[in-house]
């Protein structure tokens, strides 16, 4: 019982840190989101190698690296999480934290749809109602705002597909994540090379001479602060992952599913009260439809678990 409680506390800490990410990445909003993602990939990979060595999982990492049959899935998973990171960081930079929250609320519902479509999973009546509410919420948002909510939908889709690709891989979380970063590393370095080759040096010089939103130099702080923050993106990736991976196998999956909503809930509160983003009646209706769908899904899971 004590171990289970400790595991729950670790999971709560992990989901809380993920929920607080907008505060950290808002500090880097004056730097190109592309550069921030590349920095996160490089620093995360370097740090994860250190963690693997510290935990004595070198052989496990090398064994995964040699399993070429699953390389395609790991590469695809890496690309999907890279896309997810970019969209999230970009959304925070343009003051769309509420949209990121909506995206991660939508993700569990979208995962059900992907399971039905790709894995031919059976769907019950309550799940059909939840999916119908999701579709209604998206159509309502499109109608009211006269445009596709691409940030929330692309975040939800990339994260749900990431989960689908990694489903049943049964690999060690830390080792597989490190391998994903390993495959992404050349793409990130290639991106820097292309930036340099095409003469878009301002994307790199933003790190050393950042500009604020009015266009004034050094508006985002000094170069040392930016370098430290960029290097710290690896730590922000590793710490919650370490907490989550060390606890998830000791907790009932239903509890993990409930704890998962800590992250978008914190982001929602930050967007509303800290970043003071606009939240009108139409937004409330959209979120309410999604919350109702999630309530139905979790009630259904609870009933089946107790059956």
PDB file of C-alpha atoms in Angstrom:
ATOM      1  CA  UNK A   1       0.000   0.000   0.000  1.00  0.00           C
ATOM      2  CA  UNK A   2       2.850   2.339   0.883  1.00  0.00           C
ATOM      3  CA  UNK A   3       4.530   1.636  -2.467  1.00  0.00           C
ATOM      4  CA  UNK A   4       1.276   2.341  -4.314  1.00  0.00           C
ATOM      5  CA  UNK A   5       0.854   5.678  -2.501  1.00  0.00           C
ATOM      6  CA  UNK A   6       4.434   6.660  -3.314  1.00  0.00           C
ATOM      7  CA  UNK A   7       3.845   5.704  -6.946  1.00  0.00           C
ATOM      8  CA  UNK A   8       0.704   7.848  -7.078  1.00  0.00           C
ATOM      9  CA  UNK A   9       2.613  10.808  -5.617  1.00  0.00           C
ATOM     10  CA  UNK A  10       5.335  10.380  -8.250  1.00  0.00           C
ATOM     11  CA  UNK A  11       2.740  10.252 -11.017  1.00  0.00           C
ATOM     12  CA  UNK A  12       0.995  13.346  -9.646  1.00  0.00           C
ATOM     13  CA  UNK A  13       4.367  15.134  -9.605  1.00  0.00           C
ATOM     14  CA  UNK A  14       5.055  14.075 -13.218  1.00  0.00           C
ATOM     15  CA  UNK A  15       1.668  15.237 -14.530  1.00  0.00           C
ATOM     16  CA  UNK A  16       1.979  18.481 -12.525  1.00  0.00           C
ATOM     17  CA  UNK A  17       5.377  19.260 -14.074  1.00  0.00           C
ATOM     18  CA  UNK A  18       3.984  18.582 -17.550  1.00  0.00           C
ATOM     19  CA  UNK A  19       1.070  20.898 -16.746  1.00  0.00           C
ATOM     20  CA  UNK A  20       3.473  23.672 -15.724  1.00  0.00           C
ATOM     21  CA  UNK A  21       5.418  23.477 -19.002  1.00  0.00           C
ATOM     22  CA  UNK A  22       3.759  26.647 -20.406  1.00  0.00           C
ATOM     23  CA  UNK A  23       5.477  28.694 -17.671  1.00  0.00           C
ATOM     24  CA  UNK A  24       8.893  27.398 -18.704  1.00  0.00           C
ATOM     25  CA  UNK A  25       8.473  27.634 -22.463  1.00  0.00           C
ATOM     26  CA  UNK A  26       6.934  31.107 -22.226  1.00  0.00           C
ATOM     27  CA  UNK A  27      10.411  32.238 -21.121  1.00  0.00           C
ATOM     28  CA  UNK A  28      11.692  31.111 -24.543  1.00  0.00           C
ATOM     29  CA  UNK A  29       8.895  32.651 -26.593  1.00  0.00           C
ATOM     30  CA  UNK A  30      11.242  35.216 -28.203  1.00  0.00           C
ATOM     31  CA  UNK A  31      13.311  32.430 -29.767  1.00  0.00           C
ATOM     32  CA  UNK A  32      12.155  30.501 -32.840  1.00  0.00           C
ATOM     33  CA  UNK A  33      10.071  27.464 -31.812  1.00  0.00           C
ATOM     34  CA  UNK A  34      12.063  25.406 -34.313  1.00  0.00           C
ATOM     35  CA  UNK A  35      15.320  26.245 -32.519  1.00  0.00           C
ATOM     36  CA  UNK A  36      13.765  25.487 -29.130  1.00  0.00           C
ATOM     37  CA  UNK A  37      12.623  22.044 -30.335  1.00  0.00           C
ATOM     38  CA  UNK A  38      16.073  21.248 -31.748  1.00  0.00           C
ATOM     39  CA  UNK A  39      17.660  22.306 -28.440  1.00  0.00           C
ATOM     40  CA  UNK A  40      15.175  20.128 -26.558  1.00  0.00           C
ATOM     41  CA  UNK A  41      15.964  17.080 -28.725  1.00  0.00           C
ATOM     42  CA  UNK A  42      19.745  17.494 -28.329  1.00  0.00           C
ATOM     43  CA  UNK A  43      19.687  18.224 -24.589  1.00  0.00           C
ATOM     44  CA  UNK A  44      17.132  15.475 -23.908  1.00  0.00           C
ATOM     45  CA  UNK A  45      19.221  12.905 -25.787  1.00  0.00           C
ATOM     46  CA  UNK A  46      22.448  13.844 -23.980  1.00  0.00           C
ATOM     47  CA  UNK A  47      20.746  13.819 -20.596  1.00  0.00           C
ATOM     48  CA  UNK A  48      18.933  10.533 -21.222  1.00  0.00           C
ATOM     49  CA  UNK A  49      22.236   8.861 -22.136  1.00  0.00           C
ATOM     50  CA  UNK A  50      23.614  10.044 -18.795  1.00  0.00           C
ATOM     51  CA  UNK A  51      20.523   8.762 -16.958  1.00  0.00           C
ATOM     52  CA  UNK A  52      20.717   5.376 -18.734  1.00  0.00           C
ATOM     53  CA  UNK A  53      24.380   5.056 -17.736  1.00  0.00           C
ATOM     54  CA  UNK A  54      23.542   6.080 -14.168  1.00  0.00           C
ATOM     55  CA  UNK A  55      20.779   3.476 -13.918  1.00  0.00           C
ATOM     56  CA  UNK A  56      22.883   0.801 -15.593  1.00  0.00           C
ATOM     57  CA  UNK A  57      20.579   0.398 -18.604  1.00  0.00           C
ATOM     58  CA  UNK A  58      23.261   0.657 -21.299  1.00  0.00           C
ATOM     59  CA  UNK A  59      22.773  -2.952 -22.414  1.00  0.00           C
ATOM     60  CA  UNK A  60      19.008  -2.461 -22.623  1.00  0.00           C
ATOM     61  CA  UNK A  61      19.472   0.620 -24.818  1.00  0.00           C
ATOM     62  CA  UNK A  62      21.946  -1.211 -27.080  1.00  0.00           C
ATOM     63  CA  UNK A  63      19.622  -4.222 -27.353  1.00  0.00           C
ATOM     64  CA  UNK A  64      16.790  -1.933 -28.465  1.00  0.00           C
ATOM     65  CA  UNK A  65      19.122  -0.223 -30.907  1.00  0.00           C
ATOM     66  CA  UNK A  66      19.950  -3.601 -32.481  1.00  0.00           C
ATOM     67  CA  UNK A  67      16.262  -4.534 -32.894  1.00  0.00           C
ATOM     68  CA  UNK A  68      15.975  -3.198 -36.442  1.00  0.00           C
ATOM     69  CA  UNK A  69      12.518  -4.727 -36.904  1.00  0.00           C
ATOM     70  CA  UNK A  70      11.055  -1.979 -34.721  1.00  0.00           C
ATOM     71  CA  UNK A  71      13.164   0.905 -35.997  1.00  0.00           C
ATOM     72  CA  UNK A  72      10.430   2.192 -38.277  1.00  0.00           C
ATOM     73  CA  UNK A  73       7.945   2.441 -35.389  1.00  0.00           C
ATOM     74  CA  UNK A  74      10.490   4.142 -33.132  1.00  0.00           C
ATOM     75  CA  UNK A  75      11.438   6.613 -35.862  1.00  0.00           C
ATOM     76  CA  UNK A  76       7.765   7.384 -36.501  1.00  0.00           C
ATOM     77  CA  UNK A  77       7.170   7.781 -32.755  1.00  0.00           C
ATOM     78  CA  UNK A  78      10.126  10.178 -32.566  1.00  0.00           C
ATOM     79  CA  UNK A  79       8.826  12.286 -35.465  1.00  0.00           C
ATOM     80  CA  UNK A  80       5.344  12.430 -33.914  1.00  0.00           C
ATOM     81  CA  UNK A  81       6.617  13.539 -30.508  1.00  0.00           C
ATOM     82  CA  UNK A  82       8.892  16.068 -32.234  1.00  0.00           C
ATOM     83  CA  UNK A  83       5.905  17.506 -34.122  1.00  0.00           C
ATOM     84  CA  UNK A  84       3.911  17.540 -30.877  1.00  0.00           C
ATOM     85  CA  UNK A  85       6.684  19.435 -29.085  1.00  0.00           C
ATOM     86  CA  UNK A  86       6.956  21.999 -31.888  1.00  0.00           C
ATOM     87  CA  UNK A  87       3.213  22.719 -31.961  1.00  0.00           C
ATOM     88  CA  UNK A  88       3.076  23.008 -28.167  1.00  0.00           C
ATOM     89  CA  UNK A  89       6.083  25.344 -27.954  1.00  0.00           C
ATOM     90  CA  UNK A  90       4.768  27.441 -30.849  1.00  0.00           C
ATOM     91  CA  UNK A  91       1.309  27.649 -29.231  1.00  0.00           C
ATOM     92  CA  UNK A  92       2.798  28.880 -25.949  1.00  0.00           C
ATOM     93  CA  UNK A  93       4.880  31.463 -27.850  1.00  0.00           C
ATOM     94  CA  UNK A  94       1.768  32.916 -29.548  1.00  0.00           C
ATOM     95  CA  UNK A  95      -0.317  32.916 -26.329  1.00  0.00           C
ATOM     96  CA  UNK A  96      -2.534  29.925 -27.120  1.00  0.00           C
ATOM     97  CA  UNK A  97      -2.090  27.953 -23.871  1.00  0.00           C
ATOM     98  CA  UNK A  98      -5.840  27.274 -23.649  1.00  0.00           C
ATOM     99  CA  UNK A  99      -5.701  25.632 -27.064  1.00  0.00           C
ATOM    100  CA  UNK A 100      -2.935  23.301 -25.835  1.00  0.00           C
ATOM    101  CA  UNK A 101      -5.105  22.405 -22.846  1.00  0.00           C
ATOM    102  CA  UNK A 102      -8.040  21.614 -25.141  1.00  0.00           C
ATOM    103  CA  UNK A 103      -5.766  19.465 -27.310  1.00  0.00           C
ATOM    104  CA  UNK A 104      -4.637  17.285 -24.424  1.00  0.00           C
ATOM    105  CA  UNK A 105      -8.225  16.963 -23.178  1.00  0.00           C
ATOM    106  CA  UNK A 106      -9.241  15.778 -26.654  1.00  0.00           C
ATOM    107  CA  UNK A 107      -6.372  13.274 -26.946  1.00  0.00           C
ATOM    108  CA  UNK A 108      -7.922  10.403 -24.870  1.00  0.00           C
ATOM    109  CA  UNK A 109     -11.138  10.662 -26.883  1.00  0.00           C
ATOM    110  CA  UNK A 110      -9.246  10.679 -30.158  1.00  0.00           C
ATOM    111  CA  UNK A 111      -7.298   7.614 -28.988  1.00  0.00           C
ATOM    112  CA  UNK A 112     -10.596   5.713 -28.753  1.00  0.00           C
ATOM    113  CA  UNK A 113     -11.418   6.665 -32.343  1.00  0.00           C
ATOM    114  CA  UNK A 114      -7.936   5.603 -33.544  1.00  0.00           C
ATOM    115  CA  UNK A 115      -8.301   2.302 -31.693  1.00  0.00           C
ATOM    116  CA  UNK A 116     -11.570   1.656 -33.517  1.00  0.00           C
ATOM    117  CA  UNK A 117     -10.185   2.676 -36.916  1.00  0.00           C
ATOM    118  CA  UNK A 118      -6.711   1.061 -36.831  1.00  0.00           C
ATOM    119  CA  UNK A 119      -6.978  -1.744 -34.264  1.00  0.00           C
ATOM    120  CA  UNK A 120     -10.615  -2.677 -34.932  1.00  0.00           C
ATOM    121  CA  UNK A 121     -11.392  -2.339 -31.222  1.00  0.00           C
ATOM    122  CA  UNK A 122     -14.999  -2.729 -30.180  1.00  0.00           C
ATOM    123  CA  UNK A 123     -16.889   0.383 -29.148  1.00  0.00           C
ATOM    124  CA  UNK A 124     -19.800   0.463 -26.703  1.00  0.00           C
ATOM    125  CA  UNK A 125     -22.727   2.869 -26.528  1.00  0.00           C
ATOM    126  CA  UNK A 126     -21.116   5.232 -23.998  1.00  0.00           C
ATOM    127  CA  UNK A 127     -17.975   5.520 -26.117  1.00  0.00           C
ATOM    128  CA  UNK A 128     -20.111   6.315 -29.175  1.00  0.00           C
ATOM    129  CA  UNK A 129     -21.803   9.119 -27.208  1.00  0.00           C
ATOM    130  CA  UNK A 130     -18.408  10.465 -26.102  1.00  0.00           C
ATOM    131  CA  UNK A 131     -17.087  10.478 -29.676  1.00  0.00           C
ATOM    132  CA  UNK A 132     -20.295  12.177 -30.867  1.00  0.00           C
ATOM    133  CA  UNK A 133     -19.803  14.894 -28.226  1.00  0.00           C
ATOM    134  CA  UNK A 134     -16.202  15.341 -29.376  1.00  0.00           C
ATOM    135  CA  UNK A 135     -17.298  15.777 -32.992  1.00  0.00           C
ATOM    136  CA  UNK A 136     -20.042  18.186 -31.878  1.00  0.00           C
ATOM    137  CA  UNK A 137     -17.520  20.256 -29.877  1.00  0.00           C
ATOM    138  CA  UNK A 138     -15.128  20.500 -32.837  1.00  0.00           C
ATOM    139  CA  UNK A 139     -17.889  21.380 -35.316  1.00  0.00           C
ATOM    140  CA  UNK A 140     -19.268  23.989 -32.917  1.00  0.00           C
ATOM    141  CA  UNK A 141     -15.817  25.574 -32.520  1.00  0.00           C
ATOM    142  CA  UNK A 142     -15.315  25.607 -36.296  1.00  0.00           C
ATOM    143  CA  UNK A 143     -18.735  27.228 -36.784  1.00  0.00           C
ATOM    144  CA  UNK A 144     -18.326  29.915 -34.094  1.00  0.00           C
ATOM    145  CA  UNK A 145     -14.718  30.849 -34.861  1.00  0.00           C
ATOM    146  CA  UNK A 146     -14.997  30.283 -38.634  1.00  0.00           C
ATOM    147  CA  UNK A 147     -11.836  28.206 -38.740  1.00  0.00           C
ATOM    148  CA  UNK A 148     -10.296  24.887 -37.834  1.00  0.00           C
ATOM    149  CA  UNK A 149      -8.836  24.735 -34.287  1.00  0.00           C
ATOM    150  CA  UNK A 150      -5.606  23.388 -35.770  1.00  0.00           C
ATOM    151  CA  UNK A 151      -3.460  23.781 -32.654  1.00  0.00           C
ATOM    152  CA  UNK A 152      -5.661  21.691 -30.367  1.00  0.00           C
ATOM    153  CA  UNK A 153      -6.471  19.129 -33.085  1.00  0.00           C
ATOM    154  CA  UNK A 154      -2.869  18.685 -34.250  1.00  0.00           C
ATOM    155  CA  UNK A 155      -1.645  18.351 -30.654  1.00  0.00           C
ATOM    156  CA  UNK A 156      -4.323  15.765 -29.915  1.00  0.00           C
ATOM    157  CA  UNK A 157      -3.711  13.874 -33.179  1.00  0.00           C
ATOM    158  CA  UNK A 158       0.094  13.783 -32.915  1.00  0.00           C
ATOM    159  CA  UNK A 159      -0.013  12.675 -29.257  1.00  0.00           C
ATOM    160  CA  UNK A 160      -2.718  10.063 -29.871  1.00  0.00           C
ATOM    161  CA  UNK A 161      -0.840   8.675 -32.886  1.00  0.00           C
ATOM    162  CA  UNK A 162       2.329   8.612 -30.772  1.00  0.00           C
ATOM    163  CA  UNK A 163       0.521   6.436 -28.235  1.00  0.00           C
ATOM    164  CA  UNK A 164      -0.865   4.231 -31.013  1.00  0.00           C
ATOM    165  CA  UNK A 165       2.576   3.691 -32.583  1.00  0.00           C
ATOM    166  CA  UNK A 166       4.110   2.773 -29.206  1.00  0.00           C
ATOM    167  CA  UNK A 167       1.217   0.524 -28.220  1.00  0.00           C
ATOM    168  CA  UNK A 168       2.359  -3.035 -27.454  1.00  0.00           C
ATOM    169  CA  UNK A 169       6.037  -2.223 -28.069  1.00  0.00           C
ATOM    170  CA  UNK A 170       6.736  -3.299 -24.463  1.00  0.00           C
ATOM    171  CA  UNK A 171      10.059  -1.500 -24.379  1.00  0.00           C
ATOM    172  CA  UNK A 172      11.656   0.204 -21.395  1.00  0.00           C
ATOM    173  CA  UNK A 173      10.281   3.776 -21.326  1.00  0.00           C
ATOM    174  CA  UNK A 174      13.615   5.526 -20.783  1.00  0.00           C
ATOM    175  CA  UNK A 175      15.529   3.450 -23.317  1.00  0.00           C
ATOM    176  CA  UNK A 176      12.854   3.773 -26.014  1.00  0.00           C
ATOM    177  CA  UNK A 177      12.564   7.548 -25.457  1.00  0.00           C
ATOM    178  CA  UNK A 178      16.362   7.853 -25.760  1.00  0.00           C
ATOM    179  CA  UNK A 179      16.227   5.908 -29.026  1.00  0.00           C
ATOM    180  CA  UNK A 180      13.509   8.242 -30.319  1.00  0.00           C
ATOM    181  CA  UNK A 181      15.761  11.232 -29.535  1.00  0.00           C
ATOM    182  CA  UNK A 182      18.675   9.422 -31.214  1.00  0.00           C
ATOM    183  CA  UNK A 183      16.672   9.115 -34.440  1.00  0.00           C
ATOM    184  CA  UNK A 184      15.494  12.732 -34.195  1.00  0.00           C
ATOM    185  CA  UNK A 185      19.000  14.073 -33.574  1.00  0.00           C
ATOM    186  CA  UNK A 186      20.172  13.950 -37.233  1.00  0.00           C
ATOM    187  CA  UNK A 187      16.938  15.672 -38.312  1.00  0.00           C
ATOM    188  CA  UNK A 188      17.555  18.446 -35.779  1.00  0.00           C
ATOM    189  CA  UNK A 189      21.168  18.899 -36.851  1.00  0.00           C
ATOM    190  CA  UNK A 190      20.050  18.872 -40.487  1.00  0.00           C
ATOM    191  CA  UNK A 191      17.601  21.633 -39.619  1.00  0.00           C
ATOM    192  CA  UNK A 192      20.389  23.786 -38.196  1.00  0.00           C
ATOM    193  CA  UNK A 193      22.479  23.081 -41.312  1.00  0.00           C
ATOM    194  CA  UNK A 194      19.603  24.132 -43.605  1.00  0.00           C
ATOM    195  CA  UNK A 195      19.036  27.297 -41.571  1.00  0.00           C
ATOM    196  CA  UNK A 196      22.722  28.178 -41.918  1.00  0.00           C
ATOM    197  CA  UNK A 197      22.841  27.220 -45.608  1.00  0.00           C
ATOM    198  CA  UNK A 198      19.776  29.311 -46.528  1.00  0.00           C
ATOM    199  CA  UNK A 199      21.073  32.354 -44.672  1.00  0.00           C
ATOM    200  CA  UNK A 200      18.340  32.450 -42.015  1.00  0.00           C
ATOM    201  CA  UNK A 201      20.908  33.307 -39.374  1.00  0.00           C
ATOM    202  CA  UNK A 202      18.460  35.476 -37.450  1.00  0.00           C
ATOM    203  CA  UNK A 203      16.844  32.288 -36.094  1.00  0.00           C
ATOM    204  CA  UNK A 204      20.149  31.387 -34.447  1.00  0.00           C
ATOM    205  CA  UNK A 205      21.159  34.925 -33.463  1.00  0.00           C
ATOM    206  CA  UNK A 206      17.866  35.242 -31.539  1.00  0.00           C
ATOM    207  CA  UNK A 207      19.544  33.125 -28.865  1.00  0.00           C
ATOM    208  CA  UNK A 208      22.336  35.652 -28.378  1.00  0.00           C
ATOM    209  CA  UNK A 209      20.495  38.869 -29.294  1.00  0.00           C
ATOM    210  CA  UNK A 210      16.816  38.117 -28.618  1.00  0.00           C
ATOM    211  CA  UNK A 211      14.061  40.467 -29.663  1.00  0.00           C
ATOM    212  CA  UNK A 212      10.917  41.265 -27.773  1.00  0.00           C
ATOM    213  CA  UNK A 213       7.508  41.456 -29.423  1.00  0.00           C
ATOM    214  CA  UNK A 214       8.012  45.146 -30.254  1.00  0.00           C
ATOM    215  CA  UNK A 215      11.141  44.283 -32.240  1.00  0.00           C
ATOM    216  CA  UNK A 216      13.681  45.725 -29.787  1.00  0.00           C
ATOM    217  CA  UNK A 217      16.939  43.858 -29.348  1.00  0.00           C
ATOM    218  CA  UNK A 218      17.632  42.049 -26.073  1.00  0.00           C
ATOM    219  CA  UNK A 219      13.967  42.238 -25.146  1.00  0.00           C
ATOM    220  CA  UNK A 220      13.890  38.588 -24.128  1.00  0.00           C
ATOM    221  CA  UNK A 221      16.842  38.710 -21.721  1.00  0.00           C
ATOM    222  CA  UNK A 222      20.578  38.075 -22.068  1.00  0.00           C
ATOM    223  CA  UNK A 223      22.243  35.316 -24.023  1.00  0.00           C
ATOM    224  CA  UNK A 224      23.364  33.348 -20.965  1.00  0.00           C
ATOM    225  CA  UNK A 225      19.781  33.077 -19.709  1.00  0.00           C
ATOM    226  CA  UNK A 226      18.596  31.789 -23.087  1.00  0.00           C
ATOM    227  CA  UNK A 227      21.398  29.231 -23.373  1.00  0.00           C
ATOM    228  CA  UNK A 228      20.690  27.916 -19.861  1.00  0.00           C
ATOM    229  CA  UNK A 229      16.959  27.734 -20.555  1.00  0.00           C
ATOM    230  CA  UNK A 230      17.542  25.901 -23.839  1.00  0.00           C
ATOM    231  CA  UNK A 231      19.891  23.454 -22.122  1.00  0.00           C
ATOM    232  CA  UNK A 232      17.300  23.014 -19.378  1.00  0.00           C
ATOM    233  CA  UNK A 233      14.680  21.765 -21.848  1.00  0.00           C
ATOM    234  CA  UNK A 234      16.343  18.361 -21.610  1.00  0.00           C
ATOM    235  CA  UNK A 235      15.919  18.369 -17.832  1.00  0.00           C
ATOM    236  CA  UNK A 236      12.264  19.356 -18.143  1.00  0.00           C
ATOM    237  CA  UNK A 237      11.795  16.376 -20.467  1.00  0.00           C
ATOM    238  CA  UNK A 238      13.688  13.875 -18.311  1.00  0.00           C
ATOM    239  CA  UNK A 239      12.435  14.585 -14.777  1.00  0.00           C
ATOM    240  CA  UNK A 240       8.689  13.965 -15.312  1.00  0.00           C
ATOM    241  CA  UNK A 241       9.481  10.999 -17.560  1.00  0.00           C
ATOM    242  CA  UNK A 242      11.661   9.456 -14.825  1.00  0.00           C
ATOM    243  CA  UNK A 243       8.949  10.040 -12.217  1.00  0.00           C
ATOM    244  CA  UNK A 244       6.231   8.601 -14.445  1.00  0.00           C
ATOM    245  CA  UNK A 245       8.188   5.567 -15.683  1.00  0.00           C
ATOM    246  CA  UNK A 246       9.164   4.598 -12.124  1.00  0.00           C
ATOM    247  CA  UNK A 247       5.563   4.689 -10.931  1.00  0.00           C
ATOM    248  CA  UNK A 248       3.187   3.788 -13.773  1.00  0.00           C
ATOM    249  CA  UNK A 249       3.603  -0.001 -13.453  1.00  0.00           C
ATOM    250  CA  UNK A 250       2.678   0.146  -9.761  1.00  0.00           C
ATOM    251  CA  UNK A 251      -0.623   1.979 -10.267  1.00  0.00           C
ATOM    252  CA  UNK A 252      -3.933   0.775 -11.638  1.00  0.00           C
ATOM    253  CA  UNK A 253      -4.367   2.002 -15.229  1.00  0.00           C
ATOM    254  CA  UNK A 254      -7.731   3.528 -14.350  1.00  0.00           C
ATOM    255  CA  UNK A 255      -6.013   5.737 -11.743  1.00  0.00           C
ATOM    256  CA  UNK A 256      -3.316   6.663 -14.279  1.00  0.00           C
ATOM    257  CA  UNK A 257      -6.081   7.664 -16.706  1.00  0.00           C
ATOM    258  CA  UNK A 258      -7.613   9.984 -14.116  1.00  0.00           C
ATOM    259  CA  UNK A 259      -4.250  11.461 -13.098  1.00  0.00           C
ATOM    260  CA  UNK A 260      -3.567  12.166 -16.761  1.00  0.00           C
ATOM    261  CA  UNK A 261      -6.102  15.015 -16.637  1.00  0.00           C
ATOM    262  CA  UNK A 262      -3.931  16.927 -14.145  1.00  0.00           C
ATOM    263  CA  UNK A 263      -1.751  18.166 -17.016  1.00  0.00           C
ATOM    264  CA  UNK A 264      -4.409  19.844 -19.231  1.00  0.00           C
ATOM    265  CA  UNK A 265      -6.249  21.092 -16.128  1.00  0.00           C
ATOM    266  CA  UNK A 266      -3.166  22.964 -14.874  1.00  0.00           C
ATOM    267  CA  UNK A 267      -2.527  24.339 -18.367  1.00  0.00           C
ATOM    268  CA  UNK A 268      -6.170  25.422 -18.530  1.00  0.00           C
ATOM    269  CA  UNK A 269      -5.894  27.322 -15.245  1.00  0.00           C
ATOM    270  CA  UNK A 270      -2.591  28.900 -16.323  1.00  0.00           C
ATOM    271  CA  UNK A 271      -4.063  30.026 -19.635  1.00  0.00           C
ATOM    272  CA  UNK A 272      -7.108  31.464 -17.919  1.00  0.00           C
ATOM    273  CA  UNK A 273      -5.641  33.123 -14.826  1.00  0.00           C
ATOM    274  CA  UNK A 274      -1.881  33.546 -15.353  1.00  0.00           C
ATOM    275  CA  UNK A 275      -1.625  34.278 -19.082  1.00  0.00           C
ATOM    276  CA  UNK A 276      -5.107  35.857 -19.015  1.00  0.00           C
ATOM    277  CA  UNK A 277      -6.092  34.553 -22.444  1.00  0.00           C
ATOM    278  CA  UNK A 278      -9.516  35.378 -23.837  1.00  0.00           C
ATOM    279  CA  UNK A 279     -12.156  32.865 -22.783  1.00  0.00           C
ATOM    280  CA  UNK A 280     -15.642  33.576 -24.088  1.00  0.00           C
ATOM    281  CA  UNK A 281     -18.928  31.678 -23.826  1.00  0.00           C
ATOM    282  CA  UNK A 282     -18.187  29.711 -27.015  1.00  0.00           C
ATOM    283  CA  UNK A 283     -14.933  28.466 -25.466  1.00  0.00           C
ATOM    284  CA  UNK A 284     -16.779  27.442 -22.307  1.00  0.00           C
ATOM    285  CA  UNK A 285     -19.333  25.473 -24.357  1.00  0.00           C
ATOM    286  CA  UNK A 286     -16.553  23.724 -26.333  1.00  0.00           C
ATOM    287  CA  UNK A 287     -14.646  22.748 -23.188  1.00  0.00           C
ATOM    288  CA  UNK A 288     -17.867  21.680 -21.451  1.00  0.00           C
ATOM    289  CA  UNK A 289     -18.761  19.292 -24.285  1.00  0.00           C
ATOM    290  CA  UNK A 290     -15.268  17.764 -24.089  1.00  0.00           C
ATOM    291  CA  UNK A 291     -15.426  17.531 -20.269  1.00  0.00           C
ATOM    292  CA  UNK A 292     -18.827  15.816 -20.521  1.00  0.00           C
ATOM    293  CA  UNK A 293     -17.414  13.315 -23.041  1.00  0.00           C
ATOM    294  CA  UNK A 294     -14.467  12.584 -20.732  1.00  0.00           C
ATOM    295  CA  UNK A 295     -16.809  12.150 -17.750  1.00  0.00           C
ATOM    296  CA  UNK A 296     -18.844   9.591 -19.718  1.00  0.00           C
ATOM    297  CA  UNK A 297     -15.703   7.691 -20.767  1.00  0.00           C
ATOM    298  CA  UNK A 298     -14.284   7.552 -17.249  1.00  0.00           C
ATOM    299  CA  UNK A 299     -17.641   6.574 -15.747  1.00  0.00           C
ATOM    300  CA  UNK A 300     -17.815   3.766 -18.309  1.00  0.00           C
ATOM    301  CA  UNK A 301     -14.286   2.611 -17.375  1.00  0.00           C
ATOM    302  CA  UNK A 302     -15.170   2.683 -13.687  1.00  0.00           C
ATOM    303  CA  UNK A 303     -18.328   0.608 -14.212  1.00  0.00           C
ATOM    304  CA  UNK A 304     -16.463  -1.983 -16.297  1.00  0.00           C
ATOM    305  CA  UNK A 305     -13.651  -2.119 -13.740  1.00  0.00           C
ATOM    306  CA  UNK A 306     -16.110  -2.830 -10.910  1.00  0.00           C
ATOM    307  CA  UNK A 307     -18.191  -5.300 -12.924  1.00  0.00           C
TER     308      UNK A 307
END
